[in-house]
């Protein structure tokens, strides 16, 4: 009798824990810290503006010599795929890791080169270098570091899927072998 009681309790715990995952296998469950930054239109965008929406985030900069170009091109392709699928309430957020160079105007021009639809894609800046480094580490468990005497910034080449409550659920390669279909599937799972 006691053994079957404990089996039932364990089974219930497994079922209940799965309910919180919204169907995402092995969710990361990182909590995105509160923020309010400036977008390409010189408007404030913060975590509160993203509440209730699924969003895909990355870290890029416009002066990047290598990985940011394919990352932004791939994000543009993902944005197009989301639109083609008719999925609503999805936002895209690109945090600049080089805020001293990436003004709103520079970010707007950069986004336009990749046919970004600014209706649901924000390119964010308006913070100190130390602030974005700490924000990336605390919220996304992601490295951002601008070495002394270099115009390049070290950063992960990852896309992050964030749920409606501001929890990072999954991450994906944003440069090569981008799992577009899996990302679309995971976005739909969170809807």
mmCIF file of N, CA, C and O in Angstrom, residues 6-88:
data_model
loop_
_atom_site.group_PDB
_atom_site.id
_atom_site.type_symbol
_atom_site.label_atom_id
_atom_site.label_comp_id
_atom_site.label_asym_id
_atom_site.label_seq_id
_atom_site.Cartn_x
_atom_site.Cartn_y
_atom_site.Cartn_z
ATOM 1 N N UNK A 6 3.437 6.035 -2.977
ATOM 2 C CA UNK A 6 4.592 6.816 -3.422
ATOM 3 C C UNK A 6 4.727 6.818 -4.934
ATOM 4 O O UNK A 6 5.089 7.829 -5.527
ATOM 5 N N UNK A 7 4.406 5.714 -5.572
ATOM 6 C CA UNK A 7 4.425 5.665 -7.041
ATOM 7 C C UNK A 7 3.416 6.664 -7.599
ATOM 8 O O UNK A 7 3.692 7.401 -8.547
ATOM 9 N N UNK A 8 2.245 6.726 -7.006
ATOM 10 C CA UNK A 8 1.207 7.654 -7.432
ATOM 11 C C UNK A 8 1.664 9.107 -7.232
ATOM 12 O O UNK A 8 1.464 9.954 -8.100
ATOM 13 N N UNK A 9 2.282 9.401 -6.099
ATOM 14 C CA UNK A 9 2.778 10.752 -5.810
ATOM 15 C C UNK A 9 3.846 11.152 -6.831
ATOM 16 O O UNK A 9 3.823 12.259 -7.374
ATOM 17 N N UNK A 10 4.784 10.268 -7.116
ATOM 18 C CA UNK A 10 5.848 10.551 -8.087
ATOM 19 C C UNK A 10 5.263 10.765 -9.469
ATOM 20 O O UNK A 10 5.634 11.700 -10.182
ATOM 21 N N UNK A 11 4.329 9.924 -9.857
ATOM 22 C CA UNK A 11 3.687 10.063 -11.173
ATOM 23 C C UNK A 11 2.964 11.410 -11.271
ATOM 24 O O UNK A 11 3.042 12.099 -12.295
ATOM 25 N N UNK A 12 2.274 11.808 -10.223
ATOM 26 C CA UNK A 12 1.573 13.093 -10.222
ATOM 27 C C UNK A 12 2.561 14.250 -10.337
ATOM 28 O O UNK A 12 2.327 15.227 -11.061
ATOM 29 N N UNK A 13 3.681 14.160 -9.641
ATOM 30 C CA UNK A 13 4.698 15.209 -9.703
ATOM 31 C C UNK A 13 5.271 15.339 -11.114
ATOM 32 O O UNK A 13 5.487 16.445 -11.608
ATOM 33 N N UNK A 14 5.517 14.212 -11.774
ATOM 34 C CA UNK A 14 6.037 14.233 -13.144
ATOM 35 C C UNK A 14 5.026 14.888 -14.084
ATOM 36 O O UNK A 14 5.375 15.745 -14.891
ATOM 37 N N UNK A 15 3.778 14.522 -13.956
ATOM 38 C CA UNK A 15 2.733 15.101 -14.809
ATOM 39 C C UNK A 15 2.616 16.601 -14.561
ATOM 40 O O UNK A 15 2.554 17.400 -15.497
ATOM 41 N N UNK A 16 2.595 17.016 -13.303
ATOM 42 C CA UNK A 16 2.468 18.434 -12.989
ATOM 43 C C UNK A 16 3.678 19.233 -13.442
ATOM 44 O O UNK A 16 3.538 20.354 -13.912
ATOM 45 N N UNK A 17 4.862 18.668 -13.324
ATOM 46 C CA UNK A 17 6.049 19.402 -13.770
ATOM 47 C C UNK A 17 6.040 19.554 -15.280
ATOM 48 O O UNK A 17 6.500 20.556 -15.819
ATOM 49 N N UNK A 18 5.509 18.590 -15.992
ATOM 50 C CA UNK A 18 5.417 18.686 -17.453
ATOM 51 C C UNK A 18 4.441 19.774 -17.862
ATOM 52 O O UNK A 18 4.614 20.412 -18.890
ATOM 53 N N UNK A 19 3.424 20.031 -17.059
ATOM 54 C CA UNK A 19 2.437 21.064 -17.400
ATOM 55 C C UNK A 19 3.081 22.436 -17.485
ATOM 56 O O UNK A 19 2.725 23.242 -18.322
ATOM 57 N N UNK A 20 4.043 22.711 -16.633
ATOM 58 C CA UNK A 20 4.700 24.006 -16.640
ATOM 59 C C UNK A 20 5.641 24.201 -17.806
ATOM 60 O O UNK A 20 6.096 25.296 -18.053
ATOM 61 N N UNK A 21 5.927 23.146 -18.551
ATOM 62 C CA UNK A 21 6.885 23.248 -19.633
ATOM 63 C C UNK A 21 6.247 23.640 -20.954
ATOM 64 O O UNK A 21 6.934 23.868 -21.925
ATOM 65 N N UNK A 22 4.940 23.719 -21.017
ATOM 66 C CA UNK A 22 4.239 24.122 -22.223
ATOM 67 C C UNK A 22 4.643 23.292 -23.428
ATOM 68 O O UNK A 22 4.643 23.768 -24.545
ATOM 69 N N UNK A 23 5.007 22.057 -23.210
ATOM 70 C CA UNK A 23 5.349 21.178 -24.314
ATOM 71 C C UNK A 23 6.772 21.295 -24.810
ATOM 72 O O UNK A 23 7.172 20.565 -25.698
ATOM 73 N N UNK A 24 7.548 22.220 -24.287
ATOM 74 C CA UNK A 24 8.951 22.370 -24.677
ATOM 75 C C UNK A 24 9.764 21.366 -23.877
ATOM 76 O O UNK A 24 9.726 21.363 -22.650
ATOM 77 N N UNK A 25 10.482 20.510 -24.591
ATOM 78 C CA UNK A 25 11.306 19.512 -23.907
ATOM 79 C C UNK A 25 12.541 20.164 -23.307
ATOM 80 O O UNK A 25 13.198 20.977 -23.946
ATOM 81 N N UNK A 26 12.836 19.803 -22.095
ATOM 82 C CA UNK A 26 14.023 20.293 -21.385
ATOM 83 C C UNK A 26 14.172 21.807 -21.463
ATOM 84 O O UNK A 26 15.183 22.320 -21.939
ATOM 85 N N UNK A 27 13.183 22.565 -21.015
ATOM 86 C CA UNK A 27 13.273 24.030 -21.104
ATOM 87 C C UNK A 27 14.408 24.560 -20.231
ATOM 88 O O UNK A 27 14.720 23.995 -19.189
ATOM 89 N N UNK A 28 15.020 25.637 -20.689
ATOM 90 C CA UNK A 28 16.099 26.257 -19.930
ATOM 91 C C UNK A 28 15.567 26.980 -18.703
ATOM 92 O O UNK A 28 16.210 27.002 -17.657
ATOM 93 N N UNK A 29 14.417 27.635 -18.828
ATOM 94 C CA UNK A 29 13.765 28.363 -17.734
ATOM 95 C C UNK A 29 14.635 29.452 -17.108
ATOM 96 O O UNK A 29 14.604 29.667 -15.902
ATOM 97 N N UNK A 30 15.414 30.170 -17.945
ATOM 98 C CA UNK A 30 16.135 31.342 -17.454
ATOM 99 C C UNK A 30 15.142 32.498 -17.398
ATOM 100 O O UNK A 30 14.373 32.701 -18.329
ATOM 101 N N UNK A 31 15.180 33.284 -16.343
ATOM 102 C CA UNK A 31 14.306 34.443 -16.227
ATOM 103 C C UNK A 31 15.004 35.673 -16.794
ATOM 104 O O UNK A 31 16.098 36.028 -16.347
ATOM 105 N N UNK A 32 14.354 36.313 -17.764
ATOM 106 C CA UNK A 32 14.905 37.540 -18.337
ATOM 107 C C UNK A 32 14.649 38.677 -17.361
ATOM 108 O O UNK A 32 13.511 38.902 -16.932
ATOM 109 N N UNK A 33 15.708 39.368 -16.995
ATOM 110 C CA UNK A 33 15.585 40.496 -16.080
ATOM 111 C C UNK A 33 14.869 41.666 -16.729
ATOM 112 O O UNK A 33 14.863 41.815 -17.958
ATOM 113 N N UNK A 34 14.263 42.484 -15.909
ATOM 114 C CA UNK A 34 13.545 43.648 -16.414
ATOM 115 C C UNK A 34 14.518 44.571 -17.150
ATOM 116 O O UNK A 34 15.675 44.736 -16.736
ATOM 117 N N UNK A 35 14.047 45.152 -18.233
ATOM 118 C CA UNK A 35 14.870 46.093 -18.988
ATOM 119 C C UNK A 35 13.964 47.085 -19.709
ATOM 120 O O UNK A 35 12.803 46.804 -20.000
ATOM 121 N N UNK A 36 14.512 48.240 -19.988
ATOM 122 C CA UNK A 36 13.914 49.211 -20.894
ATOM 123 C C UNK A 36 15.071 49.837 -21.659
ATOM 124 O O UNK A 36 15.922 50.517 -21.068
ATOM 125 N N UNK A 37 15.116 49.552 -22.952
ATOM 126 C CA UNK A 37 16.191 50.031 -23.810
ATOM 127 C C UNK A 37 15.586 50.863 -24.945
ATOM 128 O O UNK A 37 14.384 51.104 -24.971
ATOM 129 N N UNK A 38 16.412 51.277 -25.891
ATOM 130 C CA UNK A 38 15.980 52.150 -26.985
ATOM 131 C C UNK A 38 16.067 51.389 -28.302
ATOM 132 O O UNK A 38 17.101 50.775 -28.594
ATOM 133 N N UNK A 39 14.999 51.470 -29.100
ATOM 134 C CA UNK A 39 15.006 50.744 -30.373
ATOM 135 C C UNK A 39 15.486 51.625 -31.524
ATOM 136 O O UNK A 39 15.862 52.786 -31.323
ATOM 137 N N UNK A 40 15.434 51.068 -32.723
ATOM 138 C CA UNK A 40 15.916 51.730 -33.939
ATOM 139 C C UNK A 40 15.116 52.991 -34.277
ATOM 140 O O UNK A 40 15.578 53.817 -35.058
ATOM 141 N N UNK A 41 13.939 53.159 -33.714
ATOM 142 C CA UNK A 41 13.128 54.353 -33.933
ATOM 143 C C UNK A 41 13.241 55.337 -32.773
ATOM 144 O O UNK A 41 12.436 56.263 -32.654
ATOM 145 N N UNK A 42 14.224 55.096 -31.913
ATOM 146 C CA UNK A 42 14.486 55.950 -30.750
ATOM 147 C C UNK A 42 13.323 55.925 -29.757
ATOM 148 O O UNK A 42 13.048 56.904 -29.071
ATOM 149 N N UNK A 43 12.628 54.780 -29.686
ATOM 150 C CA UNK A 43 11.525 54.576 -28.755
ATOM 151 C C UNK A 43 11.946 53.572 -27.688
ATOM 152 O O UNK A 43 12.755 52.686 -27.952
ATOM 153 N N UNK A 44 11.359 53.707 -26.497
ATOM 154 C CA UNK A 44 11.654 52.777 -25.418
ATOM 155 C C UNK A 44 10.943 51.449 -25.659
ATOM 156 O O UNK A 44 9.767 51.425 -26.018
ATOM 157 N N UNK A 45 11.683 50.370 -25.478
ATOM 158 C CA UNK A 45 11.133 49.017 -25.560
ATOM 159 C C UNK A 45 11.645 48.273 -24.342
ATOM 160 O O UNK A 45 12.843 48.288 -24.052
ATOM 161 N N UNK A 46 10.723 47.640 -23.629
ATOM 162 C CA UNK A 46 11.125 46.921 -22.431
ATOM 163 C C UNK A 46 10.438 45.580 -22.308
ATOM 164 O O UNK A 46 9.600 45.197 -23.144
ATOM 165 N N UNK A 47 10.790 44.885 -21.269
ATOM 166 C CA UNK A 47 10.219 43.571 -21.006
ATOM 167 C C UNK A 47 8.695 43.652 -20.923
ATOM 168 O O UNK A 47 8.000 42.760 -21.406
ATOM 169 N N UNK A 48 8.178 44.736 -20.361
ATOM 170 C CA UNK A 48 6.723 44.889 -20.246
ATOM 171 C C UNK A 48 6.046 44.915 -21.614
ATOM 172 O O UNK A 48 4.918 44.470 -21.763
ATOM 173 N N UNK A 49 6.737 45.443 -22.625
ATOM 174 C CA UNK A 49 6.176 45.496 -23.981
ATOM 175 C C UNK A 49 6.101 44.115 -24.620
ATOM 176 O O UNK A 49 5.382 43.924 -25.603
ATOM 177 N N UNK A 50 6.855 43.168 -24.085
ATOM 178 C CA UNK A 50 6.910 41.817 -24.651
ATOM 179 C C UNK A 50 6.038 40.825 -23.882
ATOM 180 O O UNK A 50 5.910 39.676 -24.296
ATOM 181 N N UNK A 51 5.454 41.268 -22.773
ATOM 182 C CA UNK A 51 4.589 40.381 -21.982
ATOM 183 C C UNK A 51 3.449 39.858 -22.834
ATOM 184 O O UNK A 51 2.850 40.598 -23.622
ATOM 185 N N UNK A 52 3.183 38.573 -22.701
ATOM 186 C CA UNK A 52 2.086 37.960 -23.445
ATOM 187 C C UNK A 52 2.463 37.563 -24.862
ATOM 188 O O UNK A 52 1.614 37.075 -25.604
ATOM 189 N N UNK A 53 3.717 37.785 -25.230
ATOM 190 C CA UNK A 53 4.180 37.444 -26.575
ATOM 191 C C UNK A 53 5.349 36.473 -26.488
ATOM 192 O O UNK A 53 6.153 36.531 -25.555
ATOM 193 N N UNK A 54 5.431 35.607 -27.465
ATOM 194 C CA UNK A 54 6.617 34.764 -27.625
ATOM 195 C C UNK A 54 7.626 35.601 -28.396
ATOM 196 O O UNK A 54 7.257 36.338 -29.318
ATOM 197 N N UNK A 55 8.899 35.518 -28.018
ATOM 198 C CA UNK A 55 9.897 36.281 -28.761
ATOM 199 C C UNK A 55 11.193 35.515 -28.939
ATOM 200 O O UNK A 55 11.499 34.592 -28.197
ATOM 201 N N UNK A 56 11.903 35.901 -29.990
ATOM 202 C CA UNK A 56 13.199 35.311 -30.316
ATOM 203 C C UNK A 56 14.223 36.423 -30.201
ATOM 204 O O UNK A 56 14.060 37.498 -30.803
ATOM 205 N N UNK A 57 15.261 36.183 -29.419
ATOM 206 C CA UNK A 57 16.278 37.205 -29.173
ATOM 207 C C UNK A 57 17.643 36.728 -29.650
ATOM 208 O O UNK A 57 17.921 35.527 -29.714
ATOM 209 N N UNK A 58 18.488 37.704 -29.969
ATOM 210 C CA UNK A 58 19.894 37.417 -30.238
ATOM 211 C C UNK A 58 20.721 38.635 -29.852
ATOM 212 O O UNK A 58 20.186 39.681 -29.484
ATOM 213 N N UNK A 59 22.037 38.466 -29.904
ATOM 214 C CA UNK A 59 22.986 39.526 -29.589
ATOM 215 C C UNK A 59 23.867 39.728 -30.810
ATOM 216 O O UNK A 59 24.525 38.787 -31.275
ATOM 217 N N UNK A 60 23.860 40.951 -31.341
ATOM 218 C CA UNK A 60 24.603 41.263 -32.571
ATOM 219 C C UNK A 60 25.215 42.660 -32.443
ATOM 220 O O UNK A 60 24.932 43.383 -31.489
ATOM 221 N N UNK A 61 26.032 43.038 -33.430
ATOM 222 C CA UNK A 61 26.461 44.427 -33.548
ATOM 223 C C UNK A 61 26.777 44.725 -35.005
ATOM 224 O O UNK A 61 27.124 43.837 -35.784
ATOM 225 N N UNK A 62 26.602 45.976 -35.389
ATOM 226 C CA UNK A 62 26.630 46.347 -36.803
ATOM 227 C C UNK A 62 28.033 46.364 -37.401
ATOM 228 O O UNK A 62 28.176 46.251 -38.614
ATOM 229 N N UNK A 63 29.040 46.498 -36.578
ATOM 230 C CA UNK A 63 30.423 46.550 -37.047
ATOM 231 C C UNK A 63 31.077 45.165 -37.036
ATOM 232 O O UNK A 63 32.285 45.042 -37.204
ATOM 233 N N UNK A 64 30.295 44.143 -36.840
ATOM 234 C CA UNK A 64 30.772 42.765 -36.715
ATOM 235 C C UNK A 64 31.429 42.310 -38.017
ATOM 236 O O UNK A 64 30.867 42.493 -39.104
ATOM 237 N N UNK A 65 32.586 41.696 -37.900
ATOM 238 C CA UNK A 65 33.346 41.288 -39.084
ATOM 239 C C UNK A 65 32.961 39.910 -39.609
ATOM 240 O O UNK A 65 33.360 39.543 -40.713
ATOM 241 N N UNK A 66 32.182 39.142 -38.844
ATOM 242 C CA UNK A 66 31.927 37.779 -39.325
ATOM 243 C C UNK A 66 30.520 37.254 -39.025
ATOM 244 O O UNK A 66 29.680 37.220 -39.906
ATOM 245 N N UNK A 67 30.197 36.864 -37.809
ATOM 246 C CA UNK A 67 28.997 36.069 -37.527
ATOM 247 C C UNK A 67 27.679 36.840 -37.517
ATOM 248 O O UNK A 67 26.612 36.247 -37.726
ATOM 249 N N UNK A 68 27.702 38.147 -37.290
ATOM 250 C CA UNK A 68 26.449 38.894 -37.159
ATOM 251 C C UNK A 68 25.688 39.004 -38.478
ATOM 252 O O UNK A 68 24.457 39.045 -38.482
ATOM 253 N N UNK A 69 26.412 39.052 -39.571
ATOM 254 C CA UNK A 69 25.739 39.144 -40.874
ATOM 255 C C UNK A 69 24.884 37.902 -41.137
ATOM 256 O O UNK A 69 23.684 38.030 -41.417
ATOM 257 N N UNK A 70 25.447 36.684 -41.032
ATOM 258 C CA UNK A 70 24.571 35.524 -41.224
ATOM 259 C C UNK A 70 23.509 35.391 -40.137
ATOM 260 O O UNK A 70 22.385 34.964 -40.426
ATOM 261 N N UNK A 71 23.822 35.784 -38.908
ATOM 262 C CA UNK A 71 22.802 35.720 -37.848
ATOM 263 C C UNK A 71 21.608 36.601 -38.181
ATOM 264 O O UNK A 71 20.454 36.189 -38.034
ATOM 265 N N UNK A 72 21.876 37.817 -38.644
ATOM 266 C CA UNK A 72 20.787 38.744 -38.950
ATOM 267 C C UNK A 72 20.036 38.304 -40.202
ATOM 268 O O UNK A 72 18.805 38.390 -40.261
ATOM 269 N N UNK A 73 20.748 37.803 -41.176
ATOM 270 C CA UNK A 73 20.099 37.270 -42.376
ATOM 271 C C UNK A 73 19.200 36.088 -42.016
ATOM 272 O O UNK A 73 18.053 35.994 -42.491
ATOM 273 N N UNK A 74 19.682 35.200 -41.160
ATOM 274 C CA UNK A 74 18.887 34.042 -40.729
ATOM 275 C C UNK A 74 17.680 34.474 -39.898
ATOM 276 O O UNK A 74 16.592 33.893 -40.012
ATOM 277 N N UNK A 75 17.847 35.506 -39.074
ATOM 278 C CA UNK A 75 16.721 36.008 -38.285
ATOM 279 C C UNK A 75 15.664 36.604 -39.215
ATOM 280 O O UNK A 75 14.451 36.421 -38.992
ATOM 281 N N UNK A 76 16.106 37.289 -40.259
ATOM 282 C CA UNK A 76 15.170 37.835 -41.243
ATOM 283 C C UNK A 76 14.383 36.714 -41.920
ATOM 284 O O UNK A 76 13.168 36.813 -42.118
ATOM 285 N N UNK A 77 15.091 35.627 -42.258
ATOM 286 C CA UNK A 77 14.419 34.471 -42.845
ATOM 287 C C UNK A 77 13.409 33.876 -41.861
ATOM 288 O O UNK A 77 12.296 33.517 -42.247
ATOM 289 N N UNK A 78 13.781 33.782 -40.591
ATOM 290 C CA UNK A 78 12.870 33.262 -39.573
ATOM 291 C C UNK A 78 11.652 34.168 -39.436
ATOM 292 O O UNK A 78 10.520 33.686 -39.332
ATOM 293 N N UNK A 79 11.856 35.471 -39.456
ATOM 294 C CA UNK A 79 10.736 36.407 -39.378
ATOM 295 C C UNK A 79 9.779 36.181 -40.552
ATOM 296 O O UNK A 79 8.559 36.155 -40.375
ATOM 297 N N UNK A 80 10.329 35.997 -41.752
ATOM 298 C CA UNK A 80 9.492 35.723 -42.927
ATOM 299 C C UNK A 80 8.720 34.418 -42.769
ATOM 300 O O UNK A 80 7.536 34.341 -43.120
ATOM 301 N N UNK A 81 9.365 33.396 -42.234
ATOM 302 C CA UNK A 81 8.710 32.099 -42.043
ATOM 303 C C UNK A 81 7.553 32.203 -41.041
ATOM 304 O O UNK A 81 6.492 31.612 -41.251
ATOM 305 N N UNK A 82 7.760 32.957 -39.973
ATOM 306 C CA UNK A 82 6.702 33.146 -38.974
ATOM 307 C C UNK A 82 5.503 33.833 -39.626
ATOM 308 O O UNK A 82 4.355 33.437 -39.413
ATOM 309 N N UNK A 83 5.782 34.829 -40.457
ATOM 310 C CA UNK A 83 4.692 35.528 -41.149
ATOM 311 C C UNK A 83 3.973 34.591 -42.123
ATOM 312 O O UNK A 83 2.744 34.561 -42.170
ATOM 313 N N UNK A 84 4.743 33.807 -42.884
ATOM 314 C CA UNK A 84 4.147 32.862 -43.834
ATOM 315 C C UNK A 84 3.274 31.825 -43.142
ATOM 316 O O UNK A 84 2.261 31.396 -43.676
ATOM 317 N N UNK A 85 3.671 31.428 -41.935
ATOM 318 C CA UNK A 85 2.900 30.450 -41.156
ATOM 319 C C UNK A 85 1.663 31.078 -40.510
ATOM 320 O O UNK A 85 0.823 30.377 -39.956
ATOM 321 N N UNK A 86 1.579 32.412 -40.549
ATOM 322 C CA UNK A 86 0.435 33.097 -39.952
ATOM 323 C C UNK A 86 0.452 33.089 -38.435
ATOM 324 O O UNK A 86 -0.589 33.215 -37.791
ATOM 325 N N UNK A 87 1.643 32.970 -37.852
ATOM 326 C CA UNK A 87 1.761 32.940 -36.393
ATOM 327 C C UNK A 87 1.772 34.387 -35.887
ATOM 328 O O UNK A 87 2.576 35.198 -36.332
ATOM 329 N N UNK A 88 0.879 34.686 -34.949
ATOM 330 C CA UNK A 88 0.768 36.051 -34.429
ATOM 331 C C UNK A 88 1.399 36.165 -33.050
ATOM 332 O O UNK A 88 1.686 35.180 -32.395
#
